[in-house]
PDB file of C-alpha atoms in Angstrom:
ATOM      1  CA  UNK N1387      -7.541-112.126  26.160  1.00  0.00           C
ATOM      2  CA  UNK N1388     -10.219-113.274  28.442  1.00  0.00           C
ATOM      3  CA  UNK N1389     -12.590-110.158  29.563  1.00  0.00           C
ATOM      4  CA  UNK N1390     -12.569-109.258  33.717  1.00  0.00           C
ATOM      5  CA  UNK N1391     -13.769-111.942  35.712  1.00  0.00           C
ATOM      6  CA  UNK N1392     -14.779-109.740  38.423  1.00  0.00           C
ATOM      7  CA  UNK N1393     -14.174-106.052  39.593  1.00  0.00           C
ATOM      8  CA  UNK N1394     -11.819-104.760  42.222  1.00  0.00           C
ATOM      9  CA  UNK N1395     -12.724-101.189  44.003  1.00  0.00           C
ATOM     10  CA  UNK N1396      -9.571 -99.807  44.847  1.00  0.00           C
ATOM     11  CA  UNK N1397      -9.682 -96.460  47.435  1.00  0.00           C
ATOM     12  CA  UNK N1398      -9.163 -94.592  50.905  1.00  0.00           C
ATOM     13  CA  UNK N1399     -12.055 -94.519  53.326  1.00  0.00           C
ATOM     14  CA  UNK N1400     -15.146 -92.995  52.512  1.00  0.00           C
ATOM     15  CA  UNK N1401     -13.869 -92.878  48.870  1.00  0.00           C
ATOM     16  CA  UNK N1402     -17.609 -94.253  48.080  1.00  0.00           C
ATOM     17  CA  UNK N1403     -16.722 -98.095  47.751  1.00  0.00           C
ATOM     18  CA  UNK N1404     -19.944 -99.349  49.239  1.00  0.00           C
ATOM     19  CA  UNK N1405     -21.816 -96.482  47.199  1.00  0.00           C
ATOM     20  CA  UNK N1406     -20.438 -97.557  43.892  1.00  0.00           C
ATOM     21  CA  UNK N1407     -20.944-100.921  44.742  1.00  0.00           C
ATOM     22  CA  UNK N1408     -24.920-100.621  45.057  1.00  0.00           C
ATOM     23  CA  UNK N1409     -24.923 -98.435  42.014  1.00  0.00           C
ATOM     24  CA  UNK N1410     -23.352-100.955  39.900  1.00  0.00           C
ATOM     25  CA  UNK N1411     -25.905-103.783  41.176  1.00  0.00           C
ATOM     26  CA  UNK N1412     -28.434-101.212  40.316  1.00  0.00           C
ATOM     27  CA  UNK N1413     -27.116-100.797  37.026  1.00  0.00           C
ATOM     28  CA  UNK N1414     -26.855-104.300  36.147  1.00  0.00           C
ATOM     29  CA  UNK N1415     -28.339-106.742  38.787  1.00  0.00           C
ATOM     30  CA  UNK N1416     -25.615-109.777  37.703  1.00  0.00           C
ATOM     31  CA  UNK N1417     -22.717-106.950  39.800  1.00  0.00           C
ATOM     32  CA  UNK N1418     -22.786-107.841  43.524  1.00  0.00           C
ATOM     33  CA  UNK N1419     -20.224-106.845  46.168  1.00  0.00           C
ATOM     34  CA  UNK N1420     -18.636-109.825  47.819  1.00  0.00           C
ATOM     35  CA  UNK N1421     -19.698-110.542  51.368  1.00  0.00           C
ATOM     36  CA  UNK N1422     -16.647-110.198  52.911  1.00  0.00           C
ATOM     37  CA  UNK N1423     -15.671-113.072  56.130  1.00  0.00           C
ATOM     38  CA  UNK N1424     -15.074-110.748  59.290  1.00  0.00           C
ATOM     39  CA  UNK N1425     -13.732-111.493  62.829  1.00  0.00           C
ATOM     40  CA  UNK N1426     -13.742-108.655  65.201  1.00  0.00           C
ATOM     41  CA  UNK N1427     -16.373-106.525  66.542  1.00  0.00           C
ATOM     42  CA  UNK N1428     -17.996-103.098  64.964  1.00  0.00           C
ATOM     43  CA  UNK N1429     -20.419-103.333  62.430  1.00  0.00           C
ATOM     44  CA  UNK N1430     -22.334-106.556  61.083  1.00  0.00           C
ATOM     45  CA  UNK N1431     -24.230-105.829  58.402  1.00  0.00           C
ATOM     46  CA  UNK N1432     -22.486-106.676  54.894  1.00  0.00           C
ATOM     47  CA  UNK N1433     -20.155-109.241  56.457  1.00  0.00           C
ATOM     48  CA  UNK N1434     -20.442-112.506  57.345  1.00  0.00           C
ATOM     49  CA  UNK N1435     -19.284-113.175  61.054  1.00  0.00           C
ATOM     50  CA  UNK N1436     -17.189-116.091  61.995  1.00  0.00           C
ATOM     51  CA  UNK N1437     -14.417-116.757  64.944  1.00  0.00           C
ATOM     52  CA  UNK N1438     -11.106-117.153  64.643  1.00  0.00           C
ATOM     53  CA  UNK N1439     -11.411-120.837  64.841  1.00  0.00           C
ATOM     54  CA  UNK N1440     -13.450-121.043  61.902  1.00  0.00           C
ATOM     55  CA  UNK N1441     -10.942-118.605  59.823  1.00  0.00           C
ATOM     56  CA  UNK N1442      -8.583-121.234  60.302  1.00  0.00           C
ATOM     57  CA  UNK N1443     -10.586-124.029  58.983  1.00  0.00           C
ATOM     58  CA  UNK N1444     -11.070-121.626  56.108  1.00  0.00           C
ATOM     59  CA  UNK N1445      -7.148-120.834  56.009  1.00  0.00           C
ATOM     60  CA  UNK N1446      -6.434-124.912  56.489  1.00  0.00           C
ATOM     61  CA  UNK N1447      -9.330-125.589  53.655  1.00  0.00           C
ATOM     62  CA  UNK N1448      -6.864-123.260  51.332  1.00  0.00           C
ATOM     63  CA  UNK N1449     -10.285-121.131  50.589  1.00  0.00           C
ATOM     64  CA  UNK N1450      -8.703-117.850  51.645  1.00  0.00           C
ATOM     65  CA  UNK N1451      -8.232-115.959  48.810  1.00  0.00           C
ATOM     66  CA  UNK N1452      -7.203-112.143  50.547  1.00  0.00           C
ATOM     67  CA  UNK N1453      -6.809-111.850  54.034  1.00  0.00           C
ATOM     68  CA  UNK N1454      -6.585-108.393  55.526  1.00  0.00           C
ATOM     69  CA  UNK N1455      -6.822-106.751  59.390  1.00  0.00           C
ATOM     70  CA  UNK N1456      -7.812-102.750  59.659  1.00  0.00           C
ATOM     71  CA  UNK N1457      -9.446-101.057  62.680  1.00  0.00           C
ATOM     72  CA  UNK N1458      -8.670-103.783  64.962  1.00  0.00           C
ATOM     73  CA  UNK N1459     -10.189-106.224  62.832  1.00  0.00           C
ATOM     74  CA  UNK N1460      -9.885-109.442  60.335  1.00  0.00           C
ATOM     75  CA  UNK N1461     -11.495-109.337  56.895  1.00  0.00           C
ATOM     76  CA  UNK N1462     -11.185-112.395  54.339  1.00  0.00           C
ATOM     77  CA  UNK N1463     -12.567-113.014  50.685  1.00  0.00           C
ATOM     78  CA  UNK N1464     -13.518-116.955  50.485  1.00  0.00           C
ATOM     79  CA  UNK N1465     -12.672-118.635  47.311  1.00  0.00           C
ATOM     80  CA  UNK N1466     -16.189-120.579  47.674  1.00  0.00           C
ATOM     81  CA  UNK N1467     -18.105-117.384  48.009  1.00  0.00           C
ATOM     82  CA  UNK N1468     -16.604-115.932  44.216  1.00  0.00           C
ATOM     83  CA  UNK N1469     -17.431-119.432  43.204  1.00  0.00           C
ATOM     84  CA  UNK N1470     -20.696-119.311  43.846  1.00  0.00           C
ATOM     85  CA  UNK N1471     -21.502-115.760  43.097  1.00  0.00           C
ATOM     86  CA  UNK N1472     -20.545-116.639  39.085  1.00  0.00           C
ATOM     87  CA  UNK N1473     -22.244-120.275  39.420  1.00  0.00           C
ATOM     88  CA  UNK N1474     -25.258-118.077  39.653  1.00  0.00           C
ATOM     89  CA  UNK N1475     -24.173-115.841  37.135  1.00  0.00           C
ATOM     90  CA  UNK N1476     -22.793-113.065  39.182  1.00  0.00           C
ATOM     91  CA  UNK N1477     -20.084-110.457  38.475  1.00  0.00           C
ATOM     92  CA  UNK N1478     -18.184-109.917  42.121  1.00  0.00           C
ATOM     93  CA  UNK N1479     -17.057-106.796  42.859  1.00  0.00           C
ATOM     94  CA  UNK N1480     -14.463-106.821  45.495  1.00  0.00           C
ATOM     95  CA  UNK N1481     -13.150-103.874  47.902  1.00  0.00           C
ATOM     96  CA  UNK N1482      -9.246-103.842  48.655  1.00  0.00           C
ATOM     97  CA  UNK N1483      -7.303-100.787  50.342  1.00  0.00           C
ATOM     98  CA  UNK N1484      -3.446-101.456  49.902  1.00  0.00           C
ATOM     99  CA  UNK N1485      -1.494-102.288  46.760  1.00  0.00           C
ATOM    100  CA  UNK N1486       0.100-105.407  48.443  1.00  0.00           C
ATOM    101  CA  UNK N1487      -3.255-106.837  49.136  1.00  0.00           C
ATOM    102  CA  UNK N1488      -4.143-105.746  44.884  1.00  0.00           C
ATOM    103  CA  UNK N1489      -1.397-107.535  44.205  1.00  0.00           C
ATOM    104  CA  UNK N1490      -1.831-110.689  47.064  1.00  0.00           C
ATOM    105  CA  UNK N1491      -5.641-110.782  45.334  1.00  0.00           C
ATOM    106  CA  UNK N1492      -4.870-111.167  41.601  1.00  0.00           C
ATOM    107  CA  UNK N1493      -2.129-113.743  42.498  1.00  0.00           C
ATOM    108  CA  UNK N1494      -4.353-115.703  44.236  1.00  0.00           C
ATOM    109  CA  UNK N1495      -7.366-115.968  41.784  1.00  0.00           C
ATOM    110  CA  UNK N1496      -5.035-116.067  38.649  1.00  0.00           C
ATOM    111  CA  UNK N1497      -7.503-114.243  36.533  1.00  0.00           C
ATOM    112  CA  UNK N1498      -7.944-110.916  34.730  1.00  0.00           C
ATOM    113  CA  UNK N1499     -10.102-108.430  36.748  1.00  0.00           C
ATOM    114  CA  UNK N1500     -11.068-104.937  36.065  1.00  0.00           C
ATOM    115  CA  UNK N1501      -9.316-102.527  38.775  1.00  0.00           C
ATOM    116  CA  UNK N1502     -10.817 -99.231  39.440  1.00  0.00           C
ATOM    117  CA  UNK N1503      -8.864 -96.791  41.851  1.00  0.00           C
ATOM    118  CA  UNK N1504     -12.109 -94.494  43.445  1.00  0.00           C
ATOM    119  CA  UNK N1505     -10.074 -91.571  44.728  1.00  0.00           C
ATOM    120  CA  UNK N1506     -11.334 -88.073  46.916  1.00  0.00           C
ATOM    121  CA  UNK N1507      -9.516 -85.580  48.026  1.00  0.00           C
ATOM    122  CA  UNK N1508      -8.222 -85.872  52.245  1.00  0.00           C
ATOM    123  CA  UNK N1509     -10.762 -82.588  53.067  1.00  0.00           C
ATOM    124  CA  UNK N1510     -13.512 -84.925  51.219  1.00  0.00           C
ATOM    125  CA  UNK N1511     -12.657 -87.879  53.465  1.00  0.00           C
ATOM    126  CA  UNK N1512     -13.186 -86.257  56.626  1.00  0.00           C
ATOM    127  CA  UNK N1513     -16.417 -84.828  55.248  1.00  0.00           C
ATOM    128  CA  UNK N1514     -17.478 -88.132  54.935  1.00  0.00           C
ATOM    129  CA  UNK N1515     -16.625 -89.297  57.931  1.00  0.00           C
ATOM    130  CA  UNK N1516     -18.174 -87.205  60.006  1.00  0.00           C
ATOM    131  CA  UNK N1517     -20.980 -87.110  58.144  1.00  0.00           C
ATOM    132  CA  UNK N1518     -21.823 -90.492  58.279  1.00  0.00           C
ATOM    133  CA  UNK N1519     -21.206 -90.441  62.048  1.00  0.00           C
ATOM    134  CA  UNK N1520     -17.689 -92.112  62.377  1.00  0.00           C
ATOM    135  CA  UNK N1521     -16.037 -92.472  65.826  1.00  0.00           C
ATOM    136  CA  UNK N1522     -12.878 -93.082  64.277  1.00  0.00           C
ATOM    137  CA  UNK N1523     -12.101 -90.227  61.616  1.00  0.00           C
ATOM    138  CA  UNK N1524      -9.029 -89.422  62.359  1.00  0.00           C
ATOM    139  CA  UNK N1525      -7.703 -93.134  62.063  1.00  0.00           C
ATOM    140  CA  UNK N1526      -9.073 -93.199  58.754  1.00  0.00           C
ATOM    141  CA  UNK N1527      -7.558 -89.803  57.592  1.00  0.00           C
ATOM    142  CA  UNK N1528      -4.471 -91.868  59.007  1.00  0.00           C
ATOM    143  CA  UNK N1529      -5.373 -94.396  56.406  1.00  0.00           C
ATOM    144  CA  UNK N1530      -6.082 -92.412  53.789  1.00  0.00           C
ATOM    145  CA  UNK N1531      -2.686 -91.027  54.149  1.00  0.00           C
ATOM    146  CA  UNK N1532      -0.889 -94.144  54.167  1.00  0.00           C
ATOM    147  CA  UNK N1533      -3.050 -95.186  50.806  1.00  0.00           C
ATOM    148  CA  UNK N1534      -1.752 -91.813  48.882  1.00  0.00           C
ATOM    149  CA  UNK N1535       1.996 -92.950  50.289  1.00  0.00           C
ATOM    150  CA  UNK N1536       1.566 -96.308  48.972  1.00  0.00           C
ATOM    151  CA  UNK N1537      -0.068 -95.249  45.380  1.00  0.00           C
ATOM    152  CA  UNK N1538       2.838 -92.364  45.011  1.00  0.00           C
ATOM    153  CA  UNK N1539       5.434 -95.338  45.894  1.00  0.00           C
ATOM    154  CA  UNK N1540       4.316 -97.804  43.038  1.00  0.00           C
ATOM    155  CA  UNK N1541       6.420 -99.032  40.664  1.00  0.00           C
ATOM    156  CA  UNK N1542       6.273 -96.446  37.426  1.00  0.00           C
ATOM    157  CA  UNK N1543       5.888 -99.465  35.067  1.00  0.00           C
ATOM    158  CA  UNK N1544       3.615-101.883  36.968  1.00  0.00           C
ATOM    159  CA  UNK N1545       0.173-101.841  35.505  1.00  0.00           C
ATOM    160  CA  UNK N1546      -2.297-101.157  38.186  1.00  0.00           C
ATOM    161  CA  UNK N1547      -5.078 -99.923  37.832  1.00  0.00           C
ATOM    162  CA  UNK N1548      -7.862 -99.857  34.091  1.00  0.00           C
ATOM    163  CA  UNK N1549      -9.963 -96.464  35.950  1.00  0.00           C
ATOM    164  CA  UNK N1550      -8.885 -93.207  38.076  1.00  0.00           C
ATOM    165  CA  UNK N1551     -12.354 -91.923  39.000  1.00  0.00           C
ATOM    166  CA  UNK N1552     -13.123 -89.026  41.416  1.00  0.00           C
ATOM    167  CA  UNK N1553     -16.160 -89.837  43.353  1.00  0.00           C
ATOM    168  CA  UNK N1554     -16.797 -86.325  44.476  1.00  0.00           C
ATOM    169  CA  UNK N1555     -16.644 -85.148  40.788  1.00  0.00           C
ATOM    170  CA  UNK N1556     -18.831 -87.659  39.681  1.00  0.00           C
ATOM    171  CA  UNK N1557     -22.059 -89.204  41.026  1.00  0.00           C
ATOM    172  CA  UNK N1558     -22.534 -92.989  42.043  1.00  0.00           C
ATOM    173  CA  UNK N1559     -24.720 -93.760  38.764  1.00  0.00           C
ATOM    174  CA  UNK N1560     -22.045 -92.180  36.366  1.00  0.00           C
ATOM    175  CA  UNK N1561     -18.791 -94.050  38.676  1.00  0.00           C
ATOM    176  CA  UNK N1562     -20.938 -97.153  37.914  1.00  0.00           C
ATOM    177  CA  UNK N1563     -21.764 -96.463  34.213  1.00  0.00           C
ATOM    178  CA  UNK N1564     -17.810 -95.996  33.721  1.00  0.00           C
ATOM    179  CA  UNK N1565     -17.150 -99.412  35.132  1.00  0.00           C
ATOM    180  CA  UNK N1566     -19.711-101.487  33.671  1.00  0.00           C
ATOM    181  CA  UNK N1567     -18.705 -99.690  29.681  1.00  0.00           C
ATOM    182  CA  UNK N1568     -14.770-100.654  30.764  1.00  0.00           C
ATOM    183  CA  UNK N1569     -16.259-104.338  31.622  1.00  0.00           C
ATOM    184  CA  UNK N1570     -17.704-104.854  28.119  1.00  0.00           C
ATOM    185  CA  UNK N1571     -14.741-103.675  26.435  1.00  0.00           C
ATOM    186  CA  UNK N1572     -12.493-105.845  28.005  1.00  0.00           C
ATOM    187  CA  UNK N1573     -10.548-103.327  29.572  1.00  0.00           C
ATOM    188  CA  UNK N1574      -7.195-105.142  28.634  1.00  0.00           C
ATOM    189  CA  UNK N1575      -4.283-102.268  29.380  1.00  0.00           C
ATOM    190  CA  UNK N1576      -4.165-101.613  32.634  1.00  0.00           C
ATOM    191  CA  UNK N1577      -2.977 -97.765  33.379  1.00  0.00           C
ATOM    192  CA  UNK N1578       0.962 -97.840  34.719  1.00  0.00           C
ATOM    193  CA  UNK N1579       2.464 -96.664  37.719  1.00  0.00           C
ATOM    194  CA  UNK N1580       3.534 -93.641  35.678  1.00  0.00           C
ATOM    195  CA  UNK N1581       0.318 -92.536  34.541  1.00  0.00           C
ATOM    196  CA  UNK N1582      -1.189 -93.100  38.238  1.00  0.00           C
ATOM    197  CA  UNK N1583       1.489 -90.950  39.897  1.00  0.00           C
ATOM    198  CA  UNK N1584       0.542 -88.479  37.308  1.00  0.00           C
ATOM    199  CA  UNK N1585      -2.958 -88.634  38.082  1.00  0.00           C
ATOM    200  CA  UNK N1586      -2.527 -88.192  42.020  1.00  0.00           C
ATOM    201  CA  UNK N1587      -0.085 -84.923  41.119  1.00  0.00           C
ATOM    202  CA  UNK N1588      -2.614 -83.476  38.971  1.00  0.00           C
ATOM    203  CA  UNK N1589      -5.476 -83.426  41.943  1.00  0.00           C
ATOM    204  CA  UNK N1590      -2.674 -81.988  44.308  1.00  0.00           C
ATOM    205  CA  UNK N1591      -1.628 -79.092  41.466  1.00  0.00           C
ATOM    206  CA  UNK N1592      -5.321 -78.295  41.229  1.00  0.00           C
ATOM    207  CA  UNK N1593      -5.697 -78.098  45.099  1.00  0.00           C
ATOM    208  CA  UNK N1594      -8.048 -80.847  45.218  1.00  0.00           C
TER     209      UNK N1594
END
């Protein structure tokens, strides 16, 4: 089997997808995260802006890989952007928040990529948030609930995801180290629903 092509960051808000992101480009320079195509307003930096009318010459192009809207806005991963990121020798790393748009993603680039479910407790989430000076925290406790509805509803023997990592257990530099050994082993068995339902019970038993 042909090793991950790429790596998919799987997690609520605040769950420390950006974070991992720059510790894995730390760790190994050829990770990136994929600039993401955004239409909307709110924040700029890490996207690429464009208007609606050029999403659709993206959507009519057939470059649109994963299209997604949250918080008002539109967020799309461009076939031509992963293209070029490995031309140059890249490893994208890609962020997605709902199984159906896991799912929508792998379809659509019809290869094998490493999937890594970064998880945190809901008290941890709003710690975040506030911290970092979000206006909207309780729309994203919103989401995070609606993330641990959709995990607990998957499929028990649909293989998901290779990684269940606690980011508030763990720091940045050892979440990173974790993906980047499971990379160069191939990380060819996916974890099932089963096991990931177990997972999720075991942080609620603990309190967590």
């Amino acid at each position: 089997m042909t090793g991950p092509r790429g790596v998919v960051l799987f997690g609520p808000p605040a769950a420390g997808k950006d974070t991992v992101s720059a510790a894995l480009n730390v760790l190994d320079i050829r990770f990136a995260q994929l600039v993401k195509v955004k239409v909307g307003s709110g924040r700029t930096a890490g996207y690429r802006m464009a208007t609606e009318e050029e999403l659709g010459s993206l959507r009519a192009a057939g470059r649109i890989v994963l299209e997604t809207e949250r918080y008002g806005n539109t967020y799309a991963v461009d076939r031509a952007d992963l293209d070029e990121m490995r031309a140059a020798g890249g490893f994208p790393v890609v962020h997605v928040g709902s199984l159906a748009h896991l799912r929508t993603f792998l379809r659509s680039v019809g290869e094998p990529w490493l999937r890594v479910l970064l998880w945190i407790p809901r008290q941890e989430c709003a710690l975040r948030s506030a911290g970092r000076g979000d206006r909207d925290t309780e729309e994203r406790l919103g989401v995070w609930d609606a993330t641990l509805e959709d995990l607990a509803a998957a499929d028990p023997d649909e293989a998901l995801f290779h990684l269940l990592l606690r980011t508030d257990l763990r720091s940045p530099e050892e979440t990173a180290a974790a993906v980047t050994e499971a990379v160069a082993a191939g990380a060819e068995r996916p974890r099932s629903g089963r096991e990931l339902v177990a997972f999720l019970r075991e942080q609620a038993s603990h309190g967590h």
